[in-house]
Amino acid sequence: MTNLQNYTIGLVFYPGMTSLDILGPQQVFSGLPGVKIHRIWKTLDPVKTDDGMMVLPDTTFENCPRLDVICVGGGLEMLAIEDDPEILAFLREQGSTAKFITSVCGGSILLAKAGLLEGYRAATHWAAREQLAALGVEVGTERVVVDRNRITGGGVTAGIDFGLTIASILYGEETAKIVQLLLEYNPAPPFDTGSPEKAGPKLVNKAMLFMQQMPSLELAK
Amino acid sequence: MTNLQNYTIGLVFYPGMTSLDILGPQQVFSGLPGVKIHRIWKTLDPVKTDDGMMVLPDTTFENCPRLDVICVGGGLEMLAIEDDPEILAFLREQGSTAKFITSVCGGSILLAKAGLLEGYRAATHWAAREQLAALGVEVGTERVVVDRNRITGGGVTAGIDFGLTIASILYGEETAKIVQLLLEYNPAPPFDTGSPEKAGPKLVNKAMLFMQQMPSLELAK
């Protein structure tokens, strides 16, 4: 019999991924009792994240066991990988048996391209909402969207809210509340510009220009 | 003449560090124009974070250039390193010339042990407040404490608020607001238990027990 307290969680690590998308949830998950985390890529070679850090995958697509939770994030360089047949095949295959199919930020674009969001509502980074809608997905603008076993977070930092939501689903509210306390997740953002609705169109336009010039676009190469 | 828009930021990567402490700020800093980030440790060998991930430093203590901003985080295994003379000497040496001496979470314990917080107020993880006070530091319970050129954040996730505060100091409010928008930092914590004051003594006690059994304590070894 499966011990329902033991979960195998797979995080897809790809070159150019936005590290916080995935490493926020990783920090939450790693605190949960009985969780085994796999950091998965095609090879075990170091992967450069979009903030220029080198991280080491520990599991290949080929060697990856069946996952209870599959999770993929976004990245500024997503165009380079969002049609990668190996990634999409891996997501599709694991998605066929995973208990929860999940993403943070632009990761929902990958889930959609793998055919895993047909008929589902999902969240994504605000700058990717149109692209996700164009893929036939009903876009939710909430921070975390739970639609049956699809759990998707908004942009980057939403991964923390997302991770705690999953912690609560897997281990119950009290455990999630404890992890939130241990991570001292009592946010006090210095500004009130965390969503396009709050930031307003002028700042959104500036942010789009800023994004195109971000040093991380170079660093990830 | 120094171009004030170019900053060299050093993040200390040590075995057992809490990854989100440092990787939250890293994500913020990497979006800033003209920032050069160094990930610093004794050697270039992979370092295992307390959530079990292997990351690669890219700069050694020995080869590290003068830093404008030095930043160190905490970790569940801090006891193992908080009296490490090499780390403390490195912090002290860089701290003698850095424009900003900073920490997230239990990193302020390291700054204090290096003698860099004498006469300063500083933040730390809630579970480390007593230890920091015992080191003679005036403990602030705010999310981010700015005292002249010492900038310190509270526990783990406070690193995002901390990073945006530093972004604002280095590059001005508008740039920090744009980065906050790009990281979609519009938090919606699923529970209201992110500080000991909010969580209450019963949950705090449970969290202390929970922490002692965290799988990450094993993973980091």
Short mmCIF file of N, CA, C and O in Angstrom, two decimals, chain A residues 32-118:
data_model
loop_
_atom_site.label_atom_id
_atom_site.label_comp_id
_atom_site.label_asym_id
_atom_site.label_seq_id
_atom_site.Cartn_x
_atom_site.Cartn_y
_atom_site.Cartn_z
N LEU A 32 8.69 19.58 3.69
CA LEU A 32 7.57 18.68 3.97
C LEU A 32 8.07 17.28 4.29
O LEU A 32 8.97 16.77 3.62
N PRO A 33 7.48 16.65 5.28
CA PRO A 33 7.93 15.32 5.68
C PRO A 33 7.64 14.28 4.59
O PRO A 33 6.54 14.24 4.06
N GLY A 34 8.64 13.51 4.25
CA GLY A 34 8.41 12.40 3.30
C GLY A 34 8.41 12.79 1.84
O GLY A 34 8.09 11.97 0.99
N VAL A 35 8.76 14.03 1.54
CA VAL A 35 8.80 14.41 0.14
C VAL A 35 10.18 14.08 -0.45
O VAL A 35 11.21 14.32 0.18
N LYS A 36 10.17 13.50 -1.64
CA LYS A 36 11.42 13.27 -2.39
C LYS A 36 11.37 14.18 -3.62
O LYS A 36 10.43 14.10 -4.41
N ILE A 37 12.37 15.04 -3.73
CA ILE A 37 12.40 15.99 -4.85
C ILE A 37 13.39 15.52 -5.92
O ILE A 37 14.51 15.13 -5.60
N HIS A 38 12.93 15.52 -7.17
CA HIS A 38 13.83 15.26 -8.30
C HIS A 38 13.97 16.53 -9.12
O HIS A 38 12.97 17.17 -9.44
N ARG A 39 15.22 16.86 -9.45
CA ARG A 39 15.51 18.01 -10.31
C ARG A 39 15.91 17.44 -11.67
O ARG A 39 16.98 16.83 -11.79
N ILE A 40 15.06 17.66 -12.65
CA ILE A 40 15.08 16.83 -13.85
C ILE A 40 15.46 17.61 -15.10
O ILE A 40 14.92 18.68 -15.36
N TRP A 41 16.37 17.05 -15.85
CA TRP A 41 16.69 17.62 -17.17
C TRP A 41 17.15 16.48 -18.08
O TRP A 41 17.23 15.33 -17.66
N LYS A 42 17.46 16.83 -19.31
CA LYS A 42 17.87 15.81 -20.29
C LYS A 42 19.14 15.10 -19.86
O LYS A 42 19.31 13.91 -20.10
N THR A 43 20.06 15.88 -19.29
CA THR A 43 21.34 15.33 -18.83
C THR A 43 21.58 15.81 -17.40
O THR A 43 20.81 16.60 -16.87
N LEU A 44 22.68 15.34 -16.83
CA LEU A 44 23.05 15.80 -15.49
C LEU A 44 24.04 16.97 -15.53
O LEU A 44 24.54 17.39 -14.50
N ASP A 45 24.28 17.49 -16.73
CA ASP A 45 25.19 18.64 -16.84
C ASP A 45 24.59 19.87 -16.16
O ASP A 45 23.37 20.00 -16.08
N PRO A 46 25.46 20.77 -15.70
CA PRO A 46 24.94 21.99 -15.07
C PRO A 46 24.03 22.78 -16.02
O PRO A 46 24.25 22.79 -17.23
N VAL A 47 23.04 23.39 -15.43
CA VAL A 47 22.06 24.19 -16.18
C VAL A 47 22.20 25.64 -15.70
O VAL A 47 22.28 25.88 -14.50
N LYS A 48 22.23 26.59 -16.63
CA LYS A 48 22.33 27.99 -16.24
C LYS A 48 20.94 28.62 -16.18
O LYS A 48 20.21 28.62 -17.18
N THR A 49 20.60 29.14 -15.03
CA THR A 49 19.29 29.78 -14.87
C THR A 49 19.34 31.20 -15.43
O THR A 49 20.41 31.71 -15.74
N ASP A 50 18.18 31.83 -15.55
CA ASP A 50 18.17 33.14 -16.19
C ASP A 50 18.74 34.24 -15.29
O ASP A 50 18.86 35.38 -15.72
N ASP A 51 19.08 33.89 -14.06
CA ASP A 51 19.81 34.87 -13.26
C ASP A 51 21.30 34.54 -13.19
O ASP A 51 22.03 35.08 -12.36
N GLY A 52 21.73 33.65 -14.08
CA GLY A 52 23.16 33.44 -14.28
C GLY A 52 23.80 32.41 -13.37
O GLY A 52 25.02 32.24 -13.39
N MET A 53 22.99 31.70 -12.59
CA MET A 53 23.53 30.70 -11.65
C MET A 53 23.58 29.34 -12.32
O MET A 53 22.72 29.00 -13.12
N MET A 54 24.59 28.55 -11.96
CA MET A 54 24.66 27.18 -12.44
C MET A 54 24.09 26.24 -11.38
O MET A 54 24.55 26.26 -10.22
N VAL A 55 23.14 25.42 -11.78
CA VAL A 55 22.55 24.44 -10.87
C VAL A 55 22.68 23.05 -11.49
O VAL A 55 22.75 22.92 -12.70
N LEU A 56 22.70 22.04 -10.63
CA LEU A 56 22.89 20.68 -11.13
C LEU A 56 21.59 19.88 -11.04
O LEU A 56 21.05 19.70 -9.95
N PRO A 57 21.10 19.41 -12.18
CA PRO A 57 20.00 18.45 -12.13
C PRO A 57 20.51 17.18 -11.45
O PRO A 57 21.72 16.91 -11.42
N ASP A 58 19.60 16.38 -10.89
CA ASP A 58 20.02 15.11 -10.28
C ASP A 58 19.31 13.90 -10.89
O ASP A 58 19.53 12.76 -10.46
N THR A 59 18.46 14.14 -11.86
CA THR A 59 17.67 13.08 -12.47
C THR A 59 17.49 13.42 -13.95
O THR A 59 17.26 14.58 -14.28
N THR A 60 17.63 12.41 -14.82
CA THR A 60 17.38 12.69 -16.24
C THR A 60 15.95 12.31 -16.60
O THR A 60 15.28 11.56 -15.88
N PHE A 61 15.48 12.83 -17.73
CA PHE A 61 14.15 12.44 -18.23
C PHE A 61 14.05 10.91 -18.26
O PHE A 61 13.05 10.32 -17.88
N GLU A 62 15.13 10.31 -18.74
CA GLU A 62 15.16 8.87 -18.95
C GLU A 62 15.07 8.09 -17.64
O GLU A 62 14.39 7.06 -17.55
N ASN A 63 15.78 8.59 -16.62
CA ASN A 63 15.83 7.85 -15.35
C ASN A 63 14.77 8.26 -14.34
O ASN A 63 14.77 7.78 -13.21
N CYS A 64 13.92 9.17 -14.73
CA CYS A 64 12.98 9.72 -13.76
C CYS A 64 11.89 8.70 -13.39
O CYS A 64 11.27 8.12 -14.27
N PRO A 65 11.68 8.49 -12.10
CA PRO A 65 10.58 7.60 -11.70
C PRO A 65 9.23 8.27 -11.95
O PRO A 65 9.18 9.44 -12.31
N ARG A 66 8.14 7.52 -11.74
CA ARG A 66 6.81 8.12 -11.85
C ARG A 66 6.70 9.18 -10.76
O ARG A 66 7.02 8.94 -9.59
N LEU A 67 6.22 10.34 -11.15
CA LEU A 67 6.10 11.47 -10.22
C LEU A 67 4.67 11.62 -9.73
O LEU A 67 3.72 11.45 -10.50
N ASP A 68 4.54 11.95 -8.45
CA ASP A 68 3.21 12.30 -7.93
C ASP A 68 2.84 13.72 -8.34
O ASP A 68 1.69 14.02 -8.64
N VAL A 69 3.86 14.58 -8.31
CA VAL A 69 3.65 15.99 -8.68
C VAL A 69 4.71 16.36 -9.71
O VAL A 69 5.90 16.18 -9.46
N ILE A 70 4.27 16.86 -10.85
CA ILE A 70 5.23 17.36 -11.84
C ILE A 70 5.06 18.88 -11.88
O ILE A 70 3.95 19.38 -11.89
N CYS A 71 6.20 19.57 -11.88
CA CYS A 71 6.15 21.04 -11.83
C CYS A 71 7.16 21.64 -12.80
O CYS A 71 8.32 21.23 -12.83
N VAL A 72 6.71 22.61 -13.57
CA VAL A 72 7.61 23.28 -14.50
C VAL A 72 7.39 24.79 -14.40
O VAL A 72 6.27 25.25 -14.20
N GLY A 73 8.48 25.53 -14.52
CA GLY A 73 8.41 26.99 -14.42
C GLY A 73 8.63 27.66 -15.77
O GLY A 73 8.71 27.01 -16.80
N GLY A 74 8.73 28.97 -15.73
CA GLY A 74 8.92 29.74 -16.95
C GLY A 74 10.35 30.25 -17.07
O GLY A 74 11.23 29.85 -16.32
N GLY A 75 10.54 31.13 -18.04
CA GLY A 75 11.87 31.69 -18.22
C GLY A 75 11.83 32.72 -19.33
O GLY A 75 10.97 32.65 -20.21
N LEU A 76 12.76 33.66 -19.26
CA LEU A 76 12.80 34.69 -20.30
C LEU A 76 13.16 34.11 -21.66
O LEU A 76 12.88 34.70 -22.68
N GLU A 77 13.79 32.95 -21.63
CA GLU A 77 14.23 32.32 -22.88
C GLU A 77 13.28 31.22 -23.32
O GLU A 77 13.68 30.29 -24.02
N MET A 78 12.03 31.31 -22.90
CA MET A 78 11.11 30.20 -23.18
C MET A 78 10.91 29.88 -24.65
O MET A 78 10.69 28.74 -25.01
N LEU A 79 11.00 30.92 -25.47
CA LEU A 79 10.85 30.68 -26.91
C LEU A 79 11.79 29.59 -27.39
O LEU A 79 11.47 28.82 -28.29
N ALA A 80 12.97 29.54 -26.74
CA ALA A 80 13.98 28.57 -27.17
C ALA A 80 13.61 27.14 -26.80
O ALA A 80 14.15 26.19 -27.37
N ILE A 81 12.71 26.96 -25.85
CA ILE A 81 12.45 25.59 -25.41
C ILE A 81 10.98 25.19 -25.45
O ILE A 81 10.64 24.02 -25.28
N GLU A 82 10.08 26.16 -25.69
CA GLU A 82 8.67 25.83 -25.51
C GLU A 82 8.12 24.86 -26.55
O GLU A 82 7.02 24.34 -26.38
N ASP A 83 8.87 24.65 -27.61
CA ASP A 83 8.43 23.65 -28.58
C ASP A 83 9.39 22.46 -28.62
O ASP A 83 9.34 21.65 -29.55
N ASP A 84 10.23 22.35 -27.61
CA ASP A 84 11.20 21.26 -27.55
C ASP A 84 10.45 19.92 -27.39
O ASP A 84 9.78 19.69 -26.38
N PRO A 85 10.56 19.05 -28.40
CA PRO A 85 9.75 17.83 -28.36
C PRO A 85 10.09 16.91 -27.18
O PRO A 85 9.18 16.24 -26.65
N GLU A 86 11.34 16.91 -26.75
CA GLU A 86 11.71 16.04 -25.61
C GLU A 86 11.04 16.50 -24.32
O GLU A 86 10.57 15.69 -23.52
N ILE A 87 11.04 17.83 -24.12
CA ILE A 87 10.40 18.35 -22.90
C ILE A 87 8.91 18.07 -22.94
O ILE A 87 8.33 17.57 -21.96
N LEU A 88 8.30 18.36 -24.08
CA LEU A 88 6.84 18.17 -24.17
C LEU A 88 6.47 16.69 -24.01
O LEU A 88 5.48 16.36 -23.34
N ALA A 89 7.29 15.82 -24.59
CA ALA A 89 7.02 14.38 -24.45
C ALA A 89 7.15 13.94 -22.99
O ALA A 89 6.33 13.14 -22.48
N PHE A 90 8.15 14.47 -22.31
CA PHE A 90 8.34 14.12 -20.90
C PHE A 90 7.15 14.59 -20.07
O PHE A 90 6.61 13.84 -19.24
N LEU A 91 6.72 15.83 -20.28
CA LEU A 91 5.58 16.36 -19.53
C LEU A 91 4.32 15.53 -19.81
O LEU A 91 3.56 15.20 -18.90
N ARG A 92 4.14 15.19 -21.07
CA ARG A 92 2.95 14.43 -21.48
C ARG A 92 2.95 13.05 -20.82
O ARG A 92 1.94 12.60 -20.29
N GLU A 93 4.12 12.43 -20.83
CA GLU A 93 4.21 11.07 -20.28
C GLU A 93 3.99 11.07 -18.77
O GLU A 93 3.18 10.29 -18.25
N GLN A 94 4.70 11.95 -18.07
CA GLN A 94 4.51 12.02 -16.61
C GLN A 94 3.10 12.51 -16.28
O GLN A 94 2.49 12.07 -15.30
N GLY A 95 2.61 13.43 -17.13
CA GLY A 95 1.27 13.97 -16.90
C GLY A 95 0.18 12.92 -17.00
O GLY A 95 -0.91 13.09 -16.44
N SER A 96 0.48 11.84 -17.70
CA SER A 96 -0.54 10.80 -17.87
C SER A 96 -0.79 10.02 -16.58
O SER A 96 -1.82 9.36 -16.44
N THR A 97 0.14 10.09 -15.64
CA THR A 97 -0.05 9.34 -14.38
C THR A 97 0.10 10.21 -13.12
O THR A 97 -0.25 9.76 -12.03
N ALA A 98 0.64 11.40 -13.26
CA ALA A 98 0.89 12.23 -12.07
C ALA A 98 -0.43 12.55 -11.35
O ALA A 98 -1.47 12.72 -11.99
N LYS A 99 -0.34 12.64 -10.03
CA LYS A 99 -1.53 13.03 -9.26
C LYS A 99 -1.83 14.51 -9.46
O LYS A 99 -2.97 14.93 -9.48
N PHE A 100 -0.76 15.31 -9.57
CA PHE A 100 -0.93 16.75 -9.76
C PHE A 100 0.01 17.24 -10.86
O PHE A 100 1.21 16.93 -10.85
N ILE A 101 -0.56 18.00 -11.78
CA ILE A 101 0.19 18.56 -12.91
C ILE A 101 0.23 20.06 -12.67
O ILE A 101 -0.82 20.71 -12.62
N THR A 102 1.44 20.58 -12.50
CA THR A 102 1.52 21.94 -11.96
C THR A 102 2.57 22.79 -12.69
O THR A 102 3.49 22.27 -13.33
N SER A 103 2.42 24.10 -12.54
CA SER A 103 3.38 25.02 -13.14
C SER A 103 3.39 26.33 -12.36
O SER A 103 2.46 26.63 -11.61
N VAL A 104 4.45 27.07 -12.56
CA VAL A 104 4.55 28.43 -12.05
C VAL A 104 4.91 29.30 -13.25
O VAL A 104 5.64 28.86 -14.15
N CYS A 105 4.37 30.52 -13.28
CA CYS A 105 4.79 31.52 -14.26
C CYS A 105 4.55 30.97 -15.67
O CYS A 105 3.54 30.29 -15.92
N GLY A 106 5.46 31.20 -16.59
CA GLY A 106 5.30 30.74 -17.96
C GLY A 106 5.32 29.23 -18.15
O GLY A 106 5.13 28.74 -19.26
N GLY A 107 5.52 28.48 -17.08
CA GLY A 107 5.47 27.02 -17.18
C GLY A 107 4.14 26.51 -17.71
O GLY A 107 4.08 25.44 -18.34
N SER A 108 3.07 27.28 -17.50
CA SER A 108 1.76 26.84 -18.01
C SER A 108 1.73 26.83 -19.54
O SER A 108 0.95 26.07 -20.13
N ILE A 109 2.59 27.63 -20.17
CA ILE A 109 2.69 27.57 -21.64
C ILE A 109 3.19 26.19 -22.06
O ILE A 109 2.68 25.58 -23.00
N LEU A 110 4.17 25.68 -21.33
CA LEU A 110 4.70 24.35 -21.63
C LEU A 110 3.64 23.28 -21.38
O LEU A 110 3.47 22.36 -22.19
N LEU A 111 2.92 23.39 -20.27
CA LEU A 111 1.86 22.40 -20.01
C LEU A 111 0.81 22.45 -21.13
O LEU A 111 0.34 21.40 -21.60
N ALA A 112 0.47 23.66 -21.55
CA ALA A 112 -0.54 23.79 -22.61
C ALA A 112 -0.03 23.18 -23.91
O ALA A 112 -0.76 22.44 -24.59
N LYS A 113 1.23 23.45 -24.23
CA LYS A 113 1.79 22.90 -25.48
C LYS A 113 1.90 21.38 -25.43
O LYS A 113 1.89 20.71 -26.46
N ALA A 114 2.01 20.85 -24.21
CA ALA A 114 2.02 19.39 -24.06
C ALA A 114 0.61 18.82 -24.04
O ALA A 114 0.43 17.61 -23.86
N GLY A 115 -0.38 19.68 -24.22
CA GLY A 115 -1.78 19.20 -24.27
C GLY A 115 -2.37 18.91 -22.90
O GLY A 115 -3.40 18.24 -22.79
N LEU A 116 -1.74 19.42 -21.86
CA LEU A 116 -2.17 19.06 -20.51
C LEU A 116 -3.14 20.06 -19.88
O LEU A 116 -3.56 19.87 -18.74
N LEU A 117 -3.49 21.11 -20.61
CA LEU A 117 -4.42 22.10 -20.02
C LEU A 117 -5.71 22.23 -20.83
O LEU A 117 -6.47 23.18 -20.63
N GLU A 118 -5.96 21.26 -21.70
CA GLU A 118 -7.21 21.34 -22.48
C GLU A 118 -8.42 21.22 -21.57
O GLU A 118 -8.57 20.23 -20.84
#
